[in-house]
Short mmCIF file of C-alpha atoms in Angstrom, two decimals:
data_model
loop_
_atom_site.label_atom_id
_atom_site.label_comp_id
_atom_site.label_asym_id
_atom_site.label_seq_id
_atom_site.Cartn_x
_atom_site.Cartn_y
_atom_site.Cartn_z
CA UNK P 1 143.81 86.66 116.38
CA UNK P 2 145.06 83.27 114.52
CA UNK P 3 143.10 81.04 115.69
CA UNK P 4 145.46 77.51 116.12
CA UNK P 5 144.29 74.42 117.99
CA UNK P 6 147.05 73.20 120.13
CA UNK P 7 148.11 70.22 118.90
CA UNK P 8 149.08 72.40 115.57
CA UNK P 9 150.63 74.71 117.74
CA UNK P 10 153.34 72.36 119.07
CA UNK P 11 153.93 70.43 115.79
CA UNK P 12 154.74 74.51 115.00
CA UNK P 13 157.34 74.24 118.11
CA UNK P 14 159.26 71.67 116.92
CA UNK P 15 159.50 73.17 112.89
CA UNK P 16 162.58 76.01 113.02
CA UNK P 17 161.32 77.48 110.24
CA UNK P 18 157.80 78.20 112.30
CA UNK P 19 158.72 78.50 115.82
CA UNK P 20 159.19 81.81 115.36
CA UNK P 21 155.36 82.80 114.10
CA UNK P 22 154.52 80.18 116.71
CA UNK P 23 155.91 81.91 119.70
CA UNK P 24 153.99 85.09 118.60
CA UNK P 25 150.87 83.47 118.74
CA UNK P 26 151.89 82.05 122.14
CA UNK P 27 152.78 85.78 123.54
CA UNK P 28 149.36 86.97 122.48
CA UNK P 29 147.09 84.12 123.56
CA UNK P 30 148.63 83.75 127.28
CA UNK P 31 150.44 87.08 128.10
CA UNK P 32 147.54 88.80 129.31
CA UNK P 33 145.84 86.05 131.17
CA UNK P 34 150.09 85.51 132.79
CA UNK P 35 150.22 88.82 133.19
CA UNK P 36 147.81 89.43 135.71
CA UNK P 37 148.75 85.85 137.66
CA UNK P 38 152.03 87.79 137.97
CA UNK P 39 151.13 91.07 138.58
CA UNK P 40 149.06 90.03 141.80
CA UNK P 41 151.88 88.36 143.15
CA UNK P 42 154.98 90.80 142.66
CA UNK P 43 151.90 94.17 142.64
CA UNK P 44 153.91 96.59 141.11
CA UNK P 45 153.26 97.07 137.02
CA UNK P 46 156.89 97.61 135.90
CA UNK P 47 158.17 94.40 138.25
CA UNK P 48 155.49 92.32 136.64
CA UNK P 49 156.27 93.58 133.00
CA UNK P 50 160.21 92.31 134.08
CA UNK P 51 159.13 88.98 135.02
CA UNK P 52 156.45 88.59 132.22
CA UNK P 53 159.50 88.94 129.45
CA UNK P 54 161.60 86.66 130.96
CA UNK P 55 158.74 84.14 131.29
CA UNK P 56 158.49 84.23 127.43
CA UNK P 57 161.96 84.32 126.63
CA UNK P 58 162.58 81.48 128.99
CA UNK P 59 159.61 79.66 127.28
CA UNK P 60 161.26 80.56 123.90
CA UNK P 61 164.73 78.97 124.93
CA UNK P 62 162.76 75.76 126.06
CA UNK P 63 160.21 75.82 123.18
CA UNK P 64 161.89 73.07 121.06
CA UNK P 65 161.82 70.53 124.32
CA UNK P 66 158.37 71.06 124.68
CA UNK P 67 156.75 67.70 123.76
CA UNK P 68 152.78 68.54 125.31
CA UNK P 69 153.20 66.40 128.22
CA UNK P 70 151.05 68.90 129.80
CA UNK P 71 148.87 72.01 128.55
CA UNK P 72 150.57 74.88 127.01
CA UNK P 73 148.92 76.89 129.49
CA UNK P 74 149.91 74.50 132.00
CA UNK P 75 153.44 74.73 130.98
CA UNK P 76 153.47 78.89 130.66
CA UNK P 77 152.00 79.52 133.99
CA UNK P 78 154.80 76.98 136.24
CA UNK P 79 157.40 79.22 133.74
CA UNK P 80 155.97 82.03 135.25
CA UNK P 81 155.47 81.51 139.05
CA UNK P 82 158.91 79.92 138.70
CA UNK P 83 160.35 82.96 137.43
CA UNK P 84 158.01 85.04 139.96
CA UNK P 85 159.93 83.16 142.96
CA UNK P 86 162.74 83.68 141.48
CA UNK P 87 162.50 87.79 141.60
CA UNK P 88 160.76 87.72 144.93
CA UNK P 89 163.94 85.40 146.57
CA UNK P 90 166.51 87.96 144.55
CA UNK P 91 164.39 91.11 145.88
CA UNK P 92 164.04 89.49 149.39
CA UNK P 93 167.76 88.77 149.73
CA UNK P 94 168.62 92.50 148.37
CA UNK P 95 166.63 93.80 150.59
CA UNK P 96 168.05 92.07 153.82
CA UNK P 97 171.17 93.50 153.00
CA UNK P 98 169.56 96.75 153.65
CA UNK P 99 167.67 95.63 156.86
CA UNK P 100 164.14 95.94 155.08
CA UNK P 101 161.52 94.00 154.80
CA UNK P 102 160.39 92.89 151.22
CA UNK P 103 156.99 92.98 151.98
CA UNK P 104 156.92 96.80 153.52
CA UNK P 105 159.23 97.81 150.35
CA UNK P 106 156.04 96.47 147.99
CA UNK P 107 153.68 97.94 149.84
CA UNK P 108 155.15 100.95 149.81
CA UNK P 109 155.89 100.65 146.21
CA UNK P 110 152.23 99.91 145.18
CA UNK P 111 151.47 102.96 147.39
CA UNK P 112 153.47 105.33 144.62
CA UNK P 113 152.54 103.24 141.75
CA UNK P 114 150.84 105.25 139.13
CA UNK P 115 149.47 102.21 137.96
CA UNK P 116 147.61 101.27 141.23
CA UNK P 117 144.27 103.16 141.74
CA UNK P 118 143.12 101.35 144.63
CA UNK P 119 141.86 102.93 147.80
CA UNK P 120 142.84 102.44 151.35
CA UNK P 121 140.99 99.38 151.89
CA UNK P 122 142.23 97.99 148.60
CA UNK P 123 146.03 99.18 150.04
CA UNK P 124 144.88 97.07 153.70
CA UNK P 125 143.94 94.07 151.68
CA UNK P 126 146.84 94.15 150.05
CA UNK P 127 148.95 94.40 153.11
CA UNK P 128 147.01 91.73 154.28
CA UNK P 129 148.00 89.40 151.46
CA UNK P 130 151.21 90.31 151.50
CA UNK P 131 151.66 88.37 155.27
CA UNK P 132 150.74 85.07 153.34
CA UNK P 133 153.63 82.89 152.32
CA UNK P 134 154.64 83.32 148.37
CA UNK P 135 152.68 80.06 147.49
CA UNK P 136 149.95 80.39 149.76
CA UNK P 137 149.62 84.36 148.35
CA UNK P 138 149.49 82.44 145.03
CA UNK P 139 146.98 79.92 145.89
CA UNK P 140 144.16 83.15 147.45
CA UNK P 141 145.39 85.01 144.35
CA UNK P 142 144.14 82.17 142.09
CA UNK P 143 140.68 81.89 144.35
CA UNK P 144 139.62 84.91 145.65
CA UNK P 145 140.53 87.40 142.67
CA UNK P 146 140.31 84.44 139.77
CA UNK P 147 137.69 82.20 140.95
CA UNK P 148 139.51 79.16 139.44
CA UNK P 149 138.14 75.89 140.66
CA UNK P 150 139.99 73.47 143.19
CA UNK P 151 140.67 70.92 139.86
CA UNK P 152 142.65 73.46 137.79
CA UNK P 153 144.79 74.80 140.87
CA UNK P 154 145.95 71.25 141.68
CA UNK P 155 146.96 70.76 138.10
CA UNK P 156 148.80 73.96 137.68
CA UNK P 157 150.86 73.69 140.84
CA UNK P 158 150.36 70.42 141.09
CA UNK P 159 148.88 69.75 144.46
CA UNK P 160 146.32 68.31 145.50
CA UNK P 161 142.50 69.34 145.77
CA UNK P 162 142.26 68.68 149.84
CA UNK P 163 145.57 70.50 150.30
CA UNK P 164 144.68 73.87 148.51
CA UNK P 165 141.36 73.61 150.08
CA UNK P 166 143.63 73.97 153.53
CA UNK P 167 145.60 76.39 152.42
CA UNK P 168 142.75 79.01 150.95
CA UNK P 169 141.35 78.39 154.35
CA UNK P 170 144.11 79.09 156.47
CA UNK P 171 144.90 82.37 154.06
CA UNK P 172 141.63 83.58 154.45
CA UNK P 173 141.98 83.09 158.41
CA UNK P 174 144.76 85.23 158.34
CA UNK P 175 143.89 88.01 155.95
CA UNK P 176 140.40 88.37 157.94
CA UNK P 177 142.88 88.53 161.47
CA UNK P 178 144.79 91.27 160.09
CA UNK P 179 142.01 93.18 158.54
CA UNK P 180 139.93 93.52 161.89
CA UNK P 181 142.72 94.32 163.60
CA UNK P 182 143.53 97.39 160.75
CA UNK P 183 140.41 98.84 159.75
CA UNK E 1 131.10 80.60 150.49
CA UNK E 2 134.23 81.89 151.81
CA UNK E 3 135.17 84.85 149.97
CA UNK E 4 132.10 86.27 150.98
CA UNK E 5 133.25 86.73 154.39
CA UNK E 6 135.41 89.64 152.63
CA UNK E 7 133.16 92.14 151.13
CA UNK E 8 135.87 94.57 150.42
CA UNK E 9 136.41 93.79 146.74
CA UNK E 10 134.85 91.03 144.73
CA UNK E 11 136.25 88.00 143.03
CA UNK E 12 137.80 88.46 140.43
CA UNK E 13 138.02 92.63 140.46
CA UNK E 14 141.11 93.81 138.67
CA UNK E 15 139.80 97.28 138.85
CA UNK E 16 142.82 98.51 141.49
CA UNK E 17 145.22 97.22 139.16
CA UNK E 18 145.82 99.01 136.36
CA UNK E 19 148.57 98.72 132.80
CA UNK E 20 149.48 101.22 130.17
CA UNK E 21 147.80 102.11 127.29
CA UNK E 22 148.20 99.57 124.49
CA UNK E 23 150.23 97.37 127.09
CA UNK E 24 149.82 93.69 125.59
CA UNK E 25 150.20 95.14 121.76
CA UNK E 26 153.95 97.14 122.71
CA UNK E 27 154.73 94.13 125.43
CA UNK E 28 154.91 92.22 121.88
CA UNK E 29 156.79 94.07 120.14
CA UNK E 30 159.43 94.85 122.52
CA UNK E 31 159.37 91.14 123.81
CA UNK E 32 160.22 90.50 119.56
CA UNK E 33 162.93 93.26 119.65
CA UNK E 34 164.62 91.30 122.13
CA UNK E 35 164.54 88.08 121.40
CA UNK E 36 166.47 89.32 117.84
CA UNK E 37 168.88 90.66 119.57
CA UNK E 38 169.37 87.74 122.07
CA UNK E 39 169.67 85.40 118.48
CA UNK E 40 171.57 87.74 117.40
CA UNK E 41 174.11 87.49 120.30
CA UNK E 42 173.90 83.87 120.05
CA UNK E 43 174.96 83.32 116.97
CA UNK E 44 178.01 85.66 117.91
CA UNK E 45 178.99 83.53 121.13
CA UNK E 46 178.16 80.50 119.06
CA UNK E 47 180.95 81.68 116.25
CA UNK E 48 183.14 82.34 119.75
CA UNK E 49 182.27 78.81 121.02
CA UNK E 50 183.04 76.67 117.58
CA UNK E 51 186.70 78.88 117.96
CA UNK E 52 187.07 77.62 120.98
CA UNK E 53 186.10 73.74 120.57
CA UNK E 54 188.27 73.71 118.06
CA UNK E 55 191.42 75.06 120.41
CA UNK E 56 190.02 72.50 122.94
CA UNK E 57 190.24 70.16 120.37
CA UNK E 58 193.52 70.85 119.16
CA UNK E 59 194.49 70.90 123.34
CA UNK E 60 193.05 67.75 123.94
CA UNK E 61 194.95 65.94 120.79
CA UNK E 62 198.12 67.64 121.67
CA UNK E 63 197.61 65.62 125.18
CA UNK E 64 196.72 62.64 123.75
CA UNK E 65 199.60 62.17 121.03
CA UNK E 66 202.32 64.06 123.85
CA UNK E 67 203.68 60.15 124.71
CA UNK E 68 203.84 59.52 120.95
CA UNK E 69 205.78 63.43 120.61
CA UNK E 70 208.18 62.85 122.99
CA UNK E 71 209.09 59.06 121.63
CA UNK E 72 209.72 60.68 118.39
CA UNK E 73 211.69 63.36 119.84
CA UNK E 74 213.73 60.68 122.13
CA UNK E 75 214.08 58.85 118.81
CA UNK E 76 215.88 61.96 117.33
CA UNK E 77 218.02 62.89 119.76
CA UNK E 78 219.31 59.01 119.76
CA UNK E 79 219.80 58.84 116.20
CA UNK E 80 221.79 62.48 116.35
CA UNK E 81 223.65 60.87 119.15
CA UNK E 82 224.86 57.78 117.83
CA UNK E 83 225.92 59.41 114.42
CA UNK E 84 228.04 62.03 116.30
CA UNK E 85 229.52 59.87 118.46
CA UNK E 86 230.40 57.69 114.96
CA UNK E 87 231.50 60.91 113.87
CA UNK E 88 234.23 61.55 116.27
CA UNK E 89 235.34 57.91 116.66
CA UNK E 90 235.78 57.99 112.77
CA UNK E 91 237.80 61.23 113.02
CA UNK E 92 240.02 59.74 115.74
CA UNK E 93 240.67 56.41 114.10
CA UNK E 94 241.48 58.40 110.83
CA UNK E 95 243.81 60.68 112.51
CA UNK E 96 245.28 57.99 114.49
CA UNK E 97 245.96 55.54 111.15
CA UNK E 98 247.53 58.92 109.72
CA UNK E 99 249.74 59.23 112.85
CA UNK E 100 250.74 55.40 112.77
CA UNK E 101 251.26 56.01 108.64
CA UNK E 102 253.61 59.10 109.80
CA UNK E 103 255.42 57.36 112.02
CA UNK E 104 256.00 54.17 109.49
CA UNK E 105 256.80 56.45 106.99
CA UNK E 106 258.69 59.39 108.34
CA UNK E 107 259.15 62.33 106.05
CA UNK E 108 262.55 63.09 104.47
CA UNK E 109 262.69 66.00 106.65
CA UNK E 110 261.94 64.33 109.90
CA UNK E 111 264.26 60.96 109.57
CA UNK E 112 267.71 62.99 108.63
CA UNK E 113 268.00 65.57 111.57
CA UNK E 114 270.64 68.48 110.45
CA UNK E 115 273.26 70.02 113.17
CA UNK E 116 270.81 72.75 113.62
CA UNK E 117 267.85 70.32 114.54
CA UNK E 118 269.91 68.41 116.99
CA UNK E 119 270.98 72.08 118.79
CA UNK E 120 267.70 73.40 118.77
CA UNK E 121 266.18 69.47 119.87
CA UNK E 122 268.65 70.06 122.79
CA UNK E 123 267.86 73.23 124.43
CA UNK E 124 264.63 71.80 125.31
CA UNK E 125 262.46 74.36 127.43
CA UNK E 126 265.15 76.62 127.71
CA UNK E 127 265.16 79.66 125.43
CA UNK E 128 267.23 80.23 122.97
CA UNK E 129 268.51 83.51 124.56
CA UNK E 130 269.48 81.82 127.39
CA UNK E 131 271.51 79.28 126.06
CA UNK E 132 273.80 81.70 124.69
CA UNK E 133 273.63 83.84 128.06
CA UNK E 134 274.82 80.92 130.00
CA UNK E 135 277.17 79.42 127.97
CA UNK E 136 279.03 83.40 127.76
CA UNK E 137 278.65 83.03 131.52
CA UNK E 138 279.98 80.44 131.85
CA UNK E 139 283.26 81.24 130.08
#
């Protein structure tokens, strides 16, 4: 891969002419690493392939504005959980109309999803997950499966060290709860 | 440390998830197939948009230069006005001058009636007809 520091990569934003080759190199430094950061919030392969597209082409749309206030990763990732919440809240409301719950319909859906190899205590851990609220589900997501430290959390979602210490707490209260009660 | 309480699957294992073959490579190339045909849409509605600036334009100085429109058209429909009603006036003075020029100078005709003018003159609204119906009646 092209190897371009950052600063050269948003000088690249703000060209026309290169904003195009600059995007690509965007989509295949952070897709992957976005990709999975989405996946293990929405679970199912072909939801998170939706959401990961419209991340980029939201990021495209915005590309010129981008200034490097903050990290391009920085940047990328709020694009994504944004658009993350976004399809959960569209799903959730869709699915009220039917009298389901969102939760039970991705469970269910990870259950049939070819792309999904886990066993049933992966399925139970899942399910237990899947009780958190969206942004504390995205806060145990970031800990438990990424091991990211406290300091790069808080500057992603931009909250504070002593409240996501709370919060990864109180989500791993409740997903040990439901898992002795389950297995 | 915390996560340790859950033994079920270690930090960081992605192992349950899994992606297609070749995911990240096609996820590039489709993501570049559609962002050509999203410019490419773009610069259709953006065609579409200039079209219609330029009828908003034309709107808004339509509504700006209305007072100005309907002055000059006021302005018009005065000036047609005035020379129509200068029109007729001139028409009736000049036929009145030529009916004050008949009457001071009657024509030959009209200033030596004949026997037959003062006859006809005299019937009035009665018809000719008539006049001799009554007058054999009358003998």
């Amino acid at each position: 891969m092209e190897k371009i520091d950052e600063k050269e990569l948003i000088q690249m934003f703000s060209d026309e002419d290169q904003r195009r080759k600059a995007f690509s190199i965007l989509v295949k430094q952070y897709s992957e690493s976005l990709y999975w950061q989405i996946r293990k919030m929405v679970l199912c392969h072909d939801d998170a392939n939706d959401v990961l597209q419209n991340t980029f082409l939201k990021s495209w749309d915005n590309l010129s504005q981008f200034r490097g206030e903050s990290k391009i990763s920085t940047w990328l990732f709020r694009i994504a959980i944004n658009e993350t919440y976004t399809f959960l809240n569209k799903e959730r409301q869709r699915n009220q109309s039917n009298f389901t719950d969102l939760e039970d319909v991705m469970i269910q859906n990870l259950q049939s999803d070819p792309w999904f190899s886990g066993d049933e205590v992966a399925l139970k851990l899942q399910e237990a997950i899947m009780t958190l609220p969206d942004k504390q589900r995205l806060v145990f997501n970031m800990k438990y499966y990424n091991d990211m430290k406290y300091e790069d959390i808080s500057e992603a979602l931009g909250t504070s060290v002593g409240a996501l210490k709370a919060s990864y707490h109180y989500a791993v209260k409740k997903v040990e709860a439901f898992l002795s009660l389950e297995l | 440390m915390e996560r340790n309480k859950m033994p079920f699957i270690e930090p960081g294992d992605r192992t349950v998830f899994k992606m297609p073959k070749n995911y990240f490579k096609d996820f590039e190339a489709t993501l570049e197939e559609r962002l050509d045909t999203l410019e490419k849409e773009k610069v259709s509605s953006n065609g579409l948009l200039q079209v219609q600036t330029e009828a908003k334009k034309f709107k808004f100085s339509m509504e700006t230069h209305r007072p100005i429109l309907y002055m000059a058209a006021m302005f018009v429909l005065l000036l047609f006005s005035i020379s129509l009603i200068l029109n007729l006036s001139s028409d009736k003075t000049s036929s009145s001058l030529r009916l004050s020029a008949e009457i001071q100078t009657p024509s030959a005709a009209t200033s030596v009636p004949t026997a037959e003018d003062y006859l006809i003159n005299s019937i009035g609204t009665y018809g000719i007809t008539e006049y001799y119906v009554e007058s054999e009646y009358l003998k």
